[in-house]
PDB file of C-alpha atoms in Angstrom:
ATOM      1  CA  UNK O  27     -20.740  12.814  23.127  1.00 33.00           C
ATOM      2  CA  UNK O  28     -20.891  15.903  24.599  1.00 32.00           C
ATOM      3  CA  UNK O  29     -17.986  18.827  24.086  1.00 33.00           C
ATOM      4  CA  UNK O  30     -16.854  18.045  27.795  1.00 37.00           C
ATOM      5  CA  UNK O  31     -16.373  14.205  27.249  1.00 37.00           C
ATOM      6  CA  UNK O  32     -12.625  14.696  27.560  1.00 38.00           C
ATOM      7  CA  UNK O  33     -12.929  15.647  30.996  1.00 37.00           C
ATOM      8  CA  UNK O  34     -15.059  13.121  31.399  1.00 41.00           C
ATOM      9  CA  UNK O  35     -13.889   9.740  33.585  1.00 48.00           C
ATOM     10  CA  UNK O  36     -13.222   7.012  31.372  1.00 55.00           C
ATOM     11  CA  UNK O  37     -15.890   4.283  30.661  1.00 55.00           C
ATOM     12  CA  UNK O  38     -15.574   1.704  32.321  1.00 54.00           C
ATOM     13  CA  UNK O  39     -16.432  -2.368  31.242  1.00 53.00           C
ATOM     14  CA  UNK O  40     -19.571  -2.137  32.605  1.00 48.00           C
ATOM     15  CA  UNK O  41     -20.370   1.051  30.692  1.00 77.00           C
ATOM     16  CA  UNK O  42     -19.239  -0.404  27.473  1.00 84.00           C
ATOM     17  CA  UNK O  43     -22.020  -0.771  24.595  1.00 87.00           C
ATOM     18  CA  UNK O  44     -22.291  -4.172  23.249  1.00 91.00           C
ATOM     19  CA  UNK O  45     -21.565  -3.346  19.536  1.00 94.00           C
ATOM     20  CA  UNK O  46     -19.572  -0.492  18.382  1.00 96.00           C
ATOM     21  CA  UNK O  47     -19.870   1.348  15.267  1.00 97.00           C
ATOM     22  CA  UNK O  48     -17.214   1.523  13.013  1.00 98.00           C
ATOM     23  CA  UNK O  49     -17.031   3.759  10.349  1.00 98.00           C
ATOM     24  CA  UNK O  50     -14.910   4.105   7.550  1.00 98.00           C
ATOM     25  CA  UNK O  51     -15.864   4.968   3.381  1.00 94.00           C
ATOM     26  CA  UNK O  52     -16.902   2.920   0.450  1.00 93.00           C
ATOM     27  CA  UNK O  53     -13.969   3.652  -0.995  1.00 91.00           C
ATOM     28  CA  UNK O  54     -11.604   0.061  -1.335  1.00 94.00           C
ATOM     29  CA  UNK O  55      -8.767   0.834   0.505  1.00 94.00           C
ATOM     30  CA  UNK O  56     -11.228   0.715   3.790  1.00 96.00           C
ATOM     31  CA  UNK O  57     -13.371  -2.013   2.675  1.00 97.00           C
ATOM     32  CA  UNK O  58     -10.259  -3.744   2.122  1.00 98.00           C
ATOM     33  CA  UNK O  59      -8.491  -2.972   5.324  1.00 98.00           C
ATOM     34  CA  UNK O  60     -12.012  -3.511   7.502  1.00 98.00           C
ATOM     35  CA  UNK O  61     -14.026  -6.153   6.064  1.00 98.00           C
ATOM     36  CA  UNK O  62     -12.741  -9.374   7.778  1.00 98.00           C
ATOM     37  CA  UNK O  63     -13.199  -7.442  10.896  1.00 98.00           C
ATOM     38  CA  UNK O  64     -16.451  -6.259   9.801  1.00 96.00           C
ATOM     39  CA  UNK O  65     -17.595  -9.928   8.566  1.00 96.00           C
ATOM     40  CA  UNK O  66     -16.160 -11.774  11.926  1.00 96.00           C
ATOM     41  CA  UNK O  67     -13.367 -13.326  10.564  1.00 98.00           C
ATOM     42  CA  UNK O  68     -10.911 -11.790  12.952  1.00 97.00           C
ATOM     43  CA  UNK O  69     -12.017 -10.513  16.862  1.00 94.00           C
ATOM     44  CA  UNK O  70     -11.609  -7.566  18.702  1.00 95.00           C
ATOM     45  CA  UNK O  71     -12.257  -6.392  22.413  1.00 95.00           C
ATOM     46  CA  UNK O  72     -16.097  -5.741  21.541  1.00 94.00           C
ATOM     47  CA  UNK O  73     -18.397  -6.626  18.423  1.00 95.00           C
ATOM     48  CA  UNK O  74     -18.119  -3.872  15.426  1.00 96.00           C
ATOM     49  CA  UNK O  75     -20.801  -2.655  13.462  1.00 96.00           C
ATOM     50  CA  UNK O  76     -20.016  -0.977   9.991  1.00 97.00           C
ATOM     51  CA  UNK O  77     -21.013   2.520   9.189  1.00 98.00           C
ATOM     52  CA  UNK O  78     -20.645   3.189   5.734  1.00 97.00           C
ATOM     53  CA  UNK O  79     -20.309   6.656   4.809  1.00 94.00           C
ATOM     54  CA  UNK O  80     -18.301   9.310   2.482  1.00 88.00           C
ATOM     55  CA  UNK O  81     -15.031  10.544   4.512  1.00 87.00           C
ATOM     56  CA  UNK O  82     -16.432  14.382   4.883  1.00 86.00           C
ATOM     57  CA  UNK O  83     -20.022  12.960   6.312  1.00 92.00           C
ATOM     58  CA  UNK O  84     -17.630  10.849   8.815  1.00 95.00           C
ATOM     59  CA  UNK O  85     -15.483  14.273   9.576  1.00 93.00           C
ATOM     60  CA  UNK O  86     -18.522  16.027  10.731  1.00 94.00           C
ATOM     61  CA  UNK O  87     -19.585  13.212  12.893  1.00 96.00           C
ATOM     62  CA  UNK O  88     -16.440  12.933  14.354  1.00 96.00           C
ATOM     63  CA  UNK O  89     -17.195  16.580  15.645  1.00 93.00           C
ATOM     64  CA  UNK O  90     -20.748  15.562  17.012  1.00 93.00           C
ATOM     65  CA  UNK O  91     -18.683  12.458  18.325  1.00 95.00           C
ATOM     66  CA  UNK O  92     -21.182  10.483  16.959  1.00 96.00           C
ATOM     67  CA  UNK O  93     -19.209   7.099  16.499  1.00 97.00           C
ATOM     68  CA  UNK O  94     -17.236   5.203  18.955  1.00 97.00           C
ATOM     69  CA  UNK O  95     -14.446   4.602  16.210  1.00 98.00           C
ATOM     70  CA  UNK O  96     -14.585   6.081  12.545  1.00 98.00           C
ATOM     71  CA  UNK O  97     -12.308   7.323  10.005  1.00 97.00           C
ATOM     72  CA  UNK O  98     -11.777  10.601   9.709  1.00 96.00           C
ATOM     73  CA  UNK O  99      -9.104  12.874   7.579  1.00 95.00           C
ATOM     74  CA  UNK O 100      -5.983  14.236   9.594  1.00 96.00           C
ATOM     75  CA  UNK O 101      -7.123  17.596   9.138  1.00 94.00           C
ATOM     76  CA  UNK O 102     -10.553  16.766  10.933  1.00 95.00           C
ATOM     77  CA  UNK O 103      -8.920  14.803  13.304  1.00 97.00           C
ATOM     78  CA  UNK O 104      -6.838  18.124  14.106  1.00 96.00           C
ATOM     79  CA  UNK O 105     -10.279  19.778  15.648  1.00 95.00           C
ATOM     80  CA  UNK O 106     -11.350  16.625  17.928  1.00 97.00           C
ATOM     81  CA  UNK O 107      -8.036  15.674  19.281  1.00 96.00           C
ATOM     82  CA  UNK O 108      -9.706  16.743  22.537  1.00 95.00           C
ATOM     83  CA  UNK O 109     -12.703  14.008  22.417  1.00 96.00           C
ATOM     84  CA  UNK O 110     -10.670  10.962  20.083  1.00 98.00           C
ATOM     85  CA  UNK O 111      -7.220   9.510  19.847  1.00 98.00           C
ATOM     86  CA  UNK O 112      -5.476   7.976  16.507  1.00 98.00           C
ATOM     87  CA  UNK O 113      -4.709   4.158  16.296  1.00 98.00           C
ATOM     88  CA  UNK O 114      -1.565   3.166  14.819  1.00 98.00           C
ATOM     89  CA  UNK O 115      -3.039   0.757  12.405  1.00 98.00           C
ATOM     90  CA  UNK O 116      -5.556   1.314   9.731  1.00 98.00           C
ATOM     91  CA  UNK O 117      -4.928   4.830   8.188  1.00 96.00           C
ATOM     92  CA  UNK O 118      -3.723   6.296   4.993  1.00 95.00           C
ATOM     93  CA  UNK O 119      -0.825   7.870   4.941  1.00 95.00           C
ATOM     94  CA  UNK O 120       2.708   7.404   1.992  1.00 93.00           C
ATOM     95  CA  UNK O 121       4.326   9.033  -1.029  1.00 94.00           C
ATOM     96  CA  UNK O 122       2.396   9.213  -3.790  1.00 89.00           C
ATOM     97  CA  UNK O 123      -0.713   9.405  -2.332  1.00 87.00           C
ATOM     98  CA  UNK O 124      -1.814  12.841  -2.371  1.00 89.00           C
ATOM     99  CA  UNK O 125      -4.923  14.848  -3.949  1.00 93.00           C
ATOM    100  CA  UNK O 126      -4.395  16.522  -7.199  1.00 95.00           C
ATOM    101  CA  UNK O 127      -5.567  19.552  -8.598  1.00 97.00           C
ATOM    102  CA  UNK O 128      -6.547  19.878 -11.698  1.00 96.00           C
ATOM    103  CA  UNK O 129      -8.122  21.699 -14.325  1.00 95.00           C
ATOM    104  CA  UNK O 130      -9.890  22.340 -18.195  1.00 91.00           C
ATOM    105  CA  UNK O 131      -7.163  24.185 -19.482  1.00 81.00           C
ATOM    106  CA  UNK O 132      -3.877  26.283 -18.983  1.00 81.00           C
ATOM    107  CA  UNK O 133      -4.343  27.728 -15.418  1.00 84.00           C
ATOM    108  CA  UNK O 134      -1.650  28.480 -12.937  1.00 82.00           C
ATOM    109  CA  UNK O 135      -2.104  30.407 -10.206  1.00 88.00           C
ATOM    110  CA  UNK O 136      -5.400  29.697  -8.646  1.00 93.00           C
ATOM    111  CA  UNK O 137      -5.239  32.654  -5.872  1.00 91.00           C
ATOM    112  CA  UNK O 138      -8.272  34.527  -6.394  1.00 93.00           C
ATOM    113  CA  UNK O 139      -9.940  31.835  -8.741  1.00 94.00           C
ATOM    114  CA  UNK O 140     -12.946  29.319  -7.273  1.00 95.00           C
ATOM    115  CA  UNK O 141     -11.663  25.507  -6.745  1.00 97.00           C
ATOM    116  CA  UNK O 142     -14.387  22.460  -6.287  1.00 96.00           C
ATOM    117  CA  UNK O 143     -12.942  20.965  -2.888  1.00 95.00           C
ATOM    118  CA  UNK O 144     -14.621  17.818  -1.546  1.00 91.00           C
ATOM    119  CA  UNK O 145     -14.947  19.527   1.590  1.00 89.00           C
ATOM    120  CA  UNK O 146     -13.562  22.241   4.756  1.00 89.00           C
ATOM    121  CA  UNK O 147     -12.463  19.198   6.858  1.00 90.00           C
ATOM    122  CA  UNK O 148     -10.714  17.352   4.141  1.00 89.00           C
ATOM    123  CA  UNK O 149      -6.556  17.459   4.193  1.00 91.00           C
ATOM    124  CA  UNK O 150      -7.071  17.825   1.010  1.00 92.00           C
ATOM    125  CA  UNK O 151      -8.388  21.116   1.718  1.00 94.00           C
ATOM    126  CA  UNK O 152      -6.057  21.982   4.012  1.00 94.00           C
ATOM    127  CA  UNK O 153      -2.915  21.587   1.306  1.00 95.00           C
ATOM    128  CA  UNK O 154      -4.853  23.540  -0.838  1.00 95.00           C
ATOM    129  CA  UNK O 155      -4.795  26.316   1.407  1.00 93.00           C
ATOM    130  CA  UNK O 156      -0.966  26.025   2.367  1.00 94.00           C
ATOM    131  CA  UNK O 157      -0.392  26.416  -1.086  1.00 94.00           C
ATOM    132  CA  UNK O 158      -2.842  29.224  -2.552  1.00 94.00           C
ATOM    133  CA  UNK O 159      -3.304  31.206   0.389  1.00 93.00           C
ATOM    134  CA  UNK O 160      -5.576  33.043  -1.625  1.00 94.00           C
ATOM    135  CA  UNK O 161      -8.158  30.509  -2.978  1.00 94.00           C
ATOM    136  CA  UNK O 162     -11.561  30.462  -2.695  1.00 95.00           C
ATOM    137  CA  UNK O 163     -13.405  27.058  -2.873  1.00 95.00           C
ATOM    138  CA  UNK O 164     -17.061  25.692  -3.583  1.00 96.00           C
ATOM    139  CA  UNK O 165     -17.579  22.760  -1.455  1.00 95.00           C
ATOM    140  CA  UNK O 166     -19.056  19.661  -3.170  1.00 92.00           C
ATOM    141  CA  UNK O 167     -19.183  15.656  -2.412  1.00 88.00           C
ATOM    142  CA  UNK O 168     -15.788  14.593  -3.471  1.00 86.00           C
ATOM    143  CA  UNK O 169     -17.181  12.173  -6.873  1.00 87.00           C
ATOM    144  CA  UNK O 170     -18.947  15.460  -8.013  1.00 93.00           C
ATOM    145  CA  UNK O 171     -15.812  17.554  -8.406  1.00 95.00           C
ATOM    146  CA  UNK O 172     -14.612  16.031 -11.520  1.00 95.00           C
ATOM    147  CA  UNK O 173     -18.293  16.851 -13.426  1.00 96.00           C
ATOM    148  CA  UNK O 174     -18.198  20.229 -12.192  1.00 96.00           C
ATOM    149  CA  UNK O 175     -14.500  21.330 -13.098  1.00 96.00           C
ATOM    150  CA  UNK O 176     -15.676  19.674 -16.867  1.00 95.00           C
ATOM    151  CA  UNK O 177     -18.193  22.098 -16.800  1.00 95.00           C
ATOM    152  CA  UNK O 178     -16.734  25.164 -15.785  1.00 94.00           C
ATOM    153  CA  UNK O 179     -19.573  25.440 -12.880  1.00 93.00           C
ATOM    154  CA  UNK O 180     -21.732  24.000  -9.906  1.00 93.00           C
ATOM    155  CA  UNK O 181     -24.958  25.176  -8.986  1.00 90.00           C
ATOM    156  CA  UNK O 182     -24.500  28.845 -10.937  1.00 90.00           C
ATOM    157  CA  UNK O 183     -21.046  29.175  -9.450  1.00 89.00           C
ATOM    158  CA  UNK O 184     -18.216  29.265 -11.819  1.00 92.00           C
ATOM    159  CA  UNK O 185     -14.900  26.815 -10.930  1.00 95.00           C
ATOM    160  CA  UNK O 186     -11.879  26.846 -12.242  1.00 95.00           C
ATOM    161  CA  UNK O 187      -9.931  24.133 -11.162  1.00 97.00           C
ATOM    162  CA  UNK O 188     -10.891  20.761  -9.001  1.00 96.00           C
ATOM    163  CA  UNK O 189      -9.281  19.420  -5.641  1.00 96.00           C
ATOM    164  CA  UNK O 190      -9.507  15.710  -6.283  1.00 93.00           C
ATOM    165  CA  UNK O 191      -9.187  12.824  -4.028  1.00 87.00           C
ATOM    166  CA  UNK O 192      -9.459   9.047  -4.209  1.00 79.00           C
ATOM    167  CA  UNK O 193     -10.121   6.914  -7.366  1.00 77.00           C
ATOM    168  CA  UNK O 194     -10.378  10.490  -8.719  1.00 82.00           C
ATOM    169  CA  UNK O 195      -6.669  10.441  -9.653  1.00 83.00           C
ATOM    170  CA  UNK O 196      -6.834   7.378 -12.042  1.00 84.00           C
ATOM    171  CA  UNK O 197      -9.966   8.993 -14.072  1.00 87.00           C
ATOM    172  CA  UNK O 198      -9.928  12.440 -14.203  1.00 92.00           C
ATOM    173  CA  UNK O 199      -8.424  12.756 -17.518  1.00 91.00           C
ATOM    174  CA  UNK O 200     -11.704  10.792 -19.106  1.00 92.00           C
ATOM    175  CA  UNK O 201     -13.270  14.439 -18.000  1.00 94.00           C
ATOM    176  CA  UNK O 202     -10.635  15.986 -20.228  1.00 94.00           C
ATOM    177  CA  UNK O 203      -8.756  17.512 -17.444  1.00 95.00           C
ATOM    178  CA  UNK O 204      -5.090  18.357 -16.885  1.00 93.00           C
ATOM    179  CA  UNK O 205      -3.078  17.915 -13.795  1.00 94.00           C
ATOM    180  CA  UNK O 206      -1.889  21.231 -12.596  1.00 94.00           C
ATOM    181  CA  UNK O 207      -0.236  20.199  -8.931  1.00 94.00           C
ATOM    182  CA  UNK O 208       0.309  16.784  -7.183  1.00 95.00           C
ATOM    183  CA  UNK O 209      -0.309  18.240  -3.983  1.00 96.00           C
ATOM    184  CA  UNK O 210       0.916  15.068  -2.490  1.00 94.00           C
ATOM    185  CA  UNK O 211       4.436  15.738  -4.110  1.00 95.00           C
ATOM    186  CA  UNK O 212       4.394  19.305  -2.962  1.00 96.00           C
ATOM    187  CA  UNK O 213       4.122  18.300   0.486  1.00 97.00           C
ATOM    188  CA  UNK O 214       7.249  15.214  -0.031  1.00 97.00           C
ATOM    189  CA  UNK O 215       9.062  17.627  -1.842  1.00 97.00           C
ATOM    190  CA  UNK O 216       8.610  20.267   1.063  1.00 97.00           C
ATOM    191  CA  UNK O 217       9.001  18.060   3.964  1.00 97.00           C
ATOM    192  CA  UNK O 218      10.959  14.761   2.358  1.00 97.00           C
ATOM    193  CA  UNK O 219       8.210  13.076   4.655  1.00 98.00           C
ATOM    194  CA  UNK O 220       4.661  11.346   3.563  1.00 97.00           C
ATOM    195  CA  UNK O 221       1.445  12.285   3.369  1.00 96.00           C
ATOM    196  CA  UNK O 222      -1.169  11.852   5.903  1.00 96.00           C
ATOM    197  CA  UNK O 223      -4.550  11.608   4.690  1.00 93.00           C
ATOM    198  CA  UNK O 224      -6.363   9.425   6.807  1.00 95.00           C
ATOM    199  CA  UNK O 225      -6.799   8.090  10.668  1.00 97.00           C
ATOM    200  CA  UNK O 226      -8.721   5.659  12.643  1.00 98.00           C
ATOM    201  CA  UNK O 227      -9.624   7.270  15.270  1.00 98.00           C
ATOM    202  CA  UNK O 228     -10.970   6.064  18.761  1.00 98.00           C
ATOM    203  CA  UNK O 229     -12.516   8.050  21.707  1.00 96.00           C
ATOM    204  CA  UNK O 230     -10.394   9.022  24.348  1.00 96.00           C
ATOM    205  CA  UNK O 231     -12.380   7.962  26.866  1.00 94.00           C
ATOM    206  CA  UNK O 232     -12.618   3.730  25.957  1.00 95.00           C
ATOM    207  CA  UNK O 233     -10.392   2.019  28.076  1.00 95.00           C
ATOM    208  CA  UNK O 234      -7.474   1.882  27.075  1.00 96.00           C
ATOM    209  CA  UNK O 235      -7.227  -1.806  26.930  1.00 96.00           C
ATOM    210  CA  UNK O 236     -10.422  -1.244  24.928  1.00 96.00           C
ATOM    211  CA  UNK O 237      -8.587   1.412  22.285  1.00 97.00           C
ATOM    212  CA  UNK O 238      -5.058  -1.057  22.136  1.00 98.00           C
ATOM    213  CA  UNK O 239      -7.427  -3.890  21.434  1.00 98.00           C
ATOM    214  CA  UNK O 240      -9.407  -2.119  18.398  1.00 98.00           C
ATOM    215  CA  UNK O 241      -5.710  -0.998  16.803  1.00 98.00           C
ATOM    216  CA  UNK O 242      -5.074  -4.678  17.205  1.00 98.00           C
ATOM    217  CA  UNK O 243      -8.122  -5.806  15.864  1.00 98.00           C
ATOM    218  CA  UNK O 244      -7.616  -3.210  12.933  1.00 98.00           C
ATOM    219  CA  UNK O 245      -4.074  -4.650  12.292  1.00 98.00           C
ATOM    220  CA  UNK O 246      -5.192  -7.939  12.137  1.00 98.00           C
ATOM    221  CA  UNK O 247      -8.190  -7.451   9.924  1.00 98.00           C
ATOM    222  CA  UNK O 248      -5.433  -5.783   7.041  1.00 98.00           C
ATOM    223  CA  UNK O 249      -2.988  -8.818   7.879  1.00 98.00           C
ATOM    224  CA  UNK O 250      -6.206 -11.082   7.300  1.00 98.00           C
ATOM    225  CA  UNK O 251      -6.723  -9.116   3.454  1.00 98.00           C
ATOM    226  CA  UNK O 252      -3.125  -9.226   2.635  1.00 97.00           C
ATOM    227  CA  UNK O 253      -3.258 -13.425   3.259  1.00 98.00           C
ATOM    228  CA  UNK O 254      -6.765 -13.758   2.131  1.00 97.00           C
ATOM    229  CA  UNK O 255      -7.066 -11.200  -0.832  1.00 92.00           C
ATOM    230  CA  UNK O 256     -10.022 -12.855  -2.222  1.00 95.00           C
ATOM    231  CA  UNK O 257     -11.779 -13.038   0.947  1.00 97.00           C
ATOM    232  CA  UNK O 258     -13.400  -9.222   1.044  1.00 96.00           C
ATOM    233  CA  UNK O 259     -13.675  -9.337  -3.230  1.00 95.00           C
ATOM    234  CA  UNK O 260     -17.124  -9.297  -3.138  1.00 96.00           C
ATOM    235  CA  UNK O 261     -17.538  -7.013   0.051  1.00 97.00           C
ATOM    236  CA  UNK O 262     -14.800  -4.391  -1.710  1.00 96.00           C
ATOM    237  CA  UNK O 263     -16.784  -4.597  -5.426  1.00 95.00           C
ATOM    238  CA  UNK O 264     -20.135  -4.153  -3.761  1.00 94.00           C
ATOM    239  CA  UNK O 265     -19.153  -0.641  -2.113  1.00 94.00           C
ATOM    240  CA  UNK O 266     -16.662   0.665  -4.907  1.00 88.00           C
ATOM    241  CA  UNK O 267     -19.215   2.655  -6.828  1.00 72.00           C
ATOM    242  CA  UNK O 268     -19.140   1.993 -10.172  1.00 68.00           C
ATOM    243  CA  UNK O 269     -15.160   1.615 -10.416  1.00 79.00           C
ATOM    244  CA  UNK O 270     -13.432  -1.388 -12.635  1.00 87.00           C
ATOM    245  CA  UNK O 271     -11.463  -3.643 -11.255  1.00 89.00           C
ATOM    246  CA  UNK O 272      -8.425  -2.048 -12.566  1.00 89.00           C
ATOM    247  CA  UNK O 273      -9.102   0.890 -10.608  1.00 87.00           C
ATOM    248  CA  UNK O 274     -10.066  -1.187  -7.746  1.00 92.00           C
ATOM    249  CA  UNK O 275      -6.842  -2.607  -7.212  1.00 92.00           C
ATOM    250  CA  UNK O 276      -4.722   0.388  -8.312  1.00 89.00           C
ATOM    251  CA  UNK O 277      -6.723   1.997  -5.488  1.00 89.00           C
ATOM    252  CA  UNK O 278      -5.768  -0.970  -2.767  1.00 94.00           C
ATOM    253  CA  UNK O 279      -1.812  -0.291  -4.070  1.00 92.00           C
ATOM    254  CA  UNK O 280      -1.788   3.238  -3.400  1.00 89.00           C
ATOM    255  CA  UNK O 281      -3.044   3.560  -0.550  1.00 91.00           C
ATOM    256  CA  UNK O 282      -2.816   0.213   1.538  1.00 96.00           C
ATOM    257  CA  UNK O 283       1.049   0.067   2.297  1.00 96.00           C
ATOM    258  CA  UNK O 284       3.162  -0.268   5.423  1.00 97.00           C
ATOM    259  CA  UNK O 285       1.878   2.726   7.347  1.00 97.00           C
ATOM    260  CA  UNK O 286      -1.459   0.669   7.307  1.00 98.00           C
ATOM    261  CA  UNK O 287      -0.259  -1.548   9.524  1.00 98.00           C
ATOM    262  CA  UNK O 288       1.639   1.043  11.995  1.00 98.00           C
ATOM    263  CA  UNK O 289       2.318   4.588  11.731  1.00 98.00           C
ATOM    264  CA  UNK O 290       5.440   4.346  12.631  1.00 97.00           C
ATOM    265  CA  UNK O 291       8.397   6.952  13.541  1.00 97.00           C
ATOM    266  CA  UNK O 292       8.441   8.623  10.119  1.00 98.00           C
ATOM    267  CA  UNK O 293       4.433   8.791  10.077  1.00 97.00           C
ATOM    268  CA  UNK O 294       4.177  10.340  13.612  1.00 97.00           C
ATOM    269  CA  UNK O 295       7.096  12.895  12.587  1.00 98.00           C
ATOM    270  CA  UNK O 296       4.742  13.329   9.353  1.00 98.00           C
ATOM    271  CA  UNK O 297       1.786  13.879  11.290  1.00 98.00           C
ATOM    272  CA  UNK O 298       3.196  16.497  13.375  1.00 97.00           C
ATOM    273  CA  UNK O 299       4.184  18.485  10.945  1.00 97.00           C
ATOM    274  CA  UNK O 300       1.101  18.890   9.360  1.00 97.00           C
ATOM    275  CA  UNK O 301      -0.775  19.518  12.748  1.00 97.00           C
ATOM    276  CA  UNK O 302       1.961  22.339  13.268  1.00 96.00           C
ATOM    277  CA  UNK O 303       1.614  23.355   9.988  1.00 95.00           C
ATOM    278  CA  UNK O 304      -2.225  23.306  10.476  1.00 95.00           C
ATOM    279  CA  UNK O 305      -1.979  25.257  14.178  1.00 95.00           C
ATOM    280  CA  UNK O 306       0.766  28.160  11.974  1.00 93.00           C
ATOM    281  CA  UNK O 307      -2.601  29.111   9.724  1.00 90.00           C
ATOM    282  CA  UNK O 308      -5.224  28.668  12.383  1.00 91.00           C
ATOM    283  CA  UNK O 309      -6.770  25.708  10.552  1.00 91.00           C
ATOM    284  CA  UNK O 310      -6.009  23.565  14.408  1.00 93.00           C
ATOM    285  CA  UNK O 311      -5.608  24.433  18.112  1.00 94.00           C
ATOM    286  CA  UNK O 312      -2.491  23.380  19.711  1.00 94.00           C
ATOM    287  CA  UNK O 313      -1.962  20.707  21.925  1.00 93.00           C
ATOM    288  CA  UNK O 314      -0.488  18.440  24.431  1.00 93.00           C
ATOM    289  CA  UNK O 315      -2.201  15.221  24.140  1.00 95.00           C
ATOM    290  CA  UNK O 316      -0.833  12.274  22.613  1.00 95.00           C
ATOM    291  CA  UNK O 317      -2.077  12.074  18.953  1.00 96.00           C
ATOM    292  CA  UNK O 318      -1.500   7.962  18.829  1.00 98.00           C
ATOM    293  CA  UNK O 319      -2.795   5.049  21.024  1.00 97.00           C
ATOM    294  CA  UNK O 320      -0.119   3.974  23.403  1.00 90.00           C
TER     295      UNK O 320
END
């Protein structure tokens, strides 16, 4: 879509493609959430497609607008509130939920030092930054962080310290590696509200009958997983790249909860606060349109 698109008309039925692509990670929180819509097994306004691809590949589609619906982390979502709109259902946000950082031995203030990050448009990233002003990162796929803090380097560049996200959190100690900052419970401690990681984002310029019907359809397709957990085993252990089952599940608990199934009042307040806080260091541009489907 091109940068205009917002000011765009909207499409109308006739315009609509007949399959959409979805895209959201391997990761099992979004295989979990998106496979009975993905497999049929619950409807939405228009056929999905899946797109399967790491969250920092589907943040720098999101700002090609490549895909008509995709996941996407907050602080991405920040830069292409212009072209796509949140749903309410489907995203990762809570307490206890945030990246860590963490390192080979007794470091403390990383201002000045070199921290893997799995990426510029992660809000992983973004924490980071509201934290050690000062930082400088190397930027890496997020499952290549862990084996590059362990080593002290990646690609001739030294690191110090790791930003990790995901399953990352129950491993990293088999790389040896200490926890120096939740940043997760920096941010609750900060703000007393949760974290938002993750959206589902739509473009603004579906009908909006179109965009209420995929949140609906997104709702739905967690409601299906929570009745049917066995239903999207297969799907989730397929896609979860080389993690046990333990892992698998712990991953589900963490980070499929109530906000999954709405935002809500406390998530919206949440998410405002870290676009404001993201607008105070120039990491977002303001603005005035709605960040949720109505």
């Amino acid at each position: 879509m091109s940068p205009d698109a917002a000011s765009s008309p909207a499409l109308t039925t006739l315009d609509l493609p007949a399959v959409l692509d979805l895209g959201y990670s391997f990761c099992p929180n979004d295989t979990f959430i998106f496979h009975a819509l993905h497999a049929g097994l619950v409807r939405g306004p228009l056929p999905v497609r899946e797109v399967l691809e790491d969250v920092q590949t589907l943040n720098e589609w999101a700002l090609a607008g490549r895909l008509p619906i995709t996941k996407i982390s907050y602080r991405a979502y920040f830069g292409v509130m212009d072209r796509y709109v949140a749903l309410r259902a489907g995203g990762a946000l809570g307490r206890g939920v945030g990246p860590l950082i963490v390192t080979r031995g007794d470091v403390q203030d990383l201002n000045g030092r070199t921290v893997a990050s799995p990426g510029a448009l992660t809000t992983a990233e973004l924490l980071l930054r509201l934290v050690f002003p000062q930082v400088n990162v190397v930027r890496m796929r997020y499952d290549e962080v862990m084996p590059a803090v362990a080593r002290g380097e990646h690609a001739g560049q030294p690191v110090d310290a790791g930003l990790i996200i995901h399953e990352s959190r129950f491993t990293f100690h088999e790389y040896g590696l200490t926890r120096l900052l939740d940043l997760g419970a920096w941010w609750e401690a900060d703000t007393g509200l949760p974290l938002p990681l993750g959206a589902i984002l739509v473009r603004r310029d579906l009908p909006l009958d179109v965009q209420r019907g995929l949140n609906a359809a997104v709702r739905a397709s967690l409601e299906y997983a929570y009745a049917h957990p066995e239903a999207a085993r297969a799907y989730i252990r397929e896609n979860a790249l080389e993690m046990s089952d333990e892992v698998i599940q712990a991953h589900i608990d963490l980070y499929v909860n109530p906000f999954s199934l709405d935002v809500g009042a406390e998530g919206e307040r949440a998410v405002r606060e870290l676009h404001r806080r993201a607008v105070t260091v120039g990491a977002a541009p303001e603005t005035g349109l709605p960040l949720f489907v109505g």
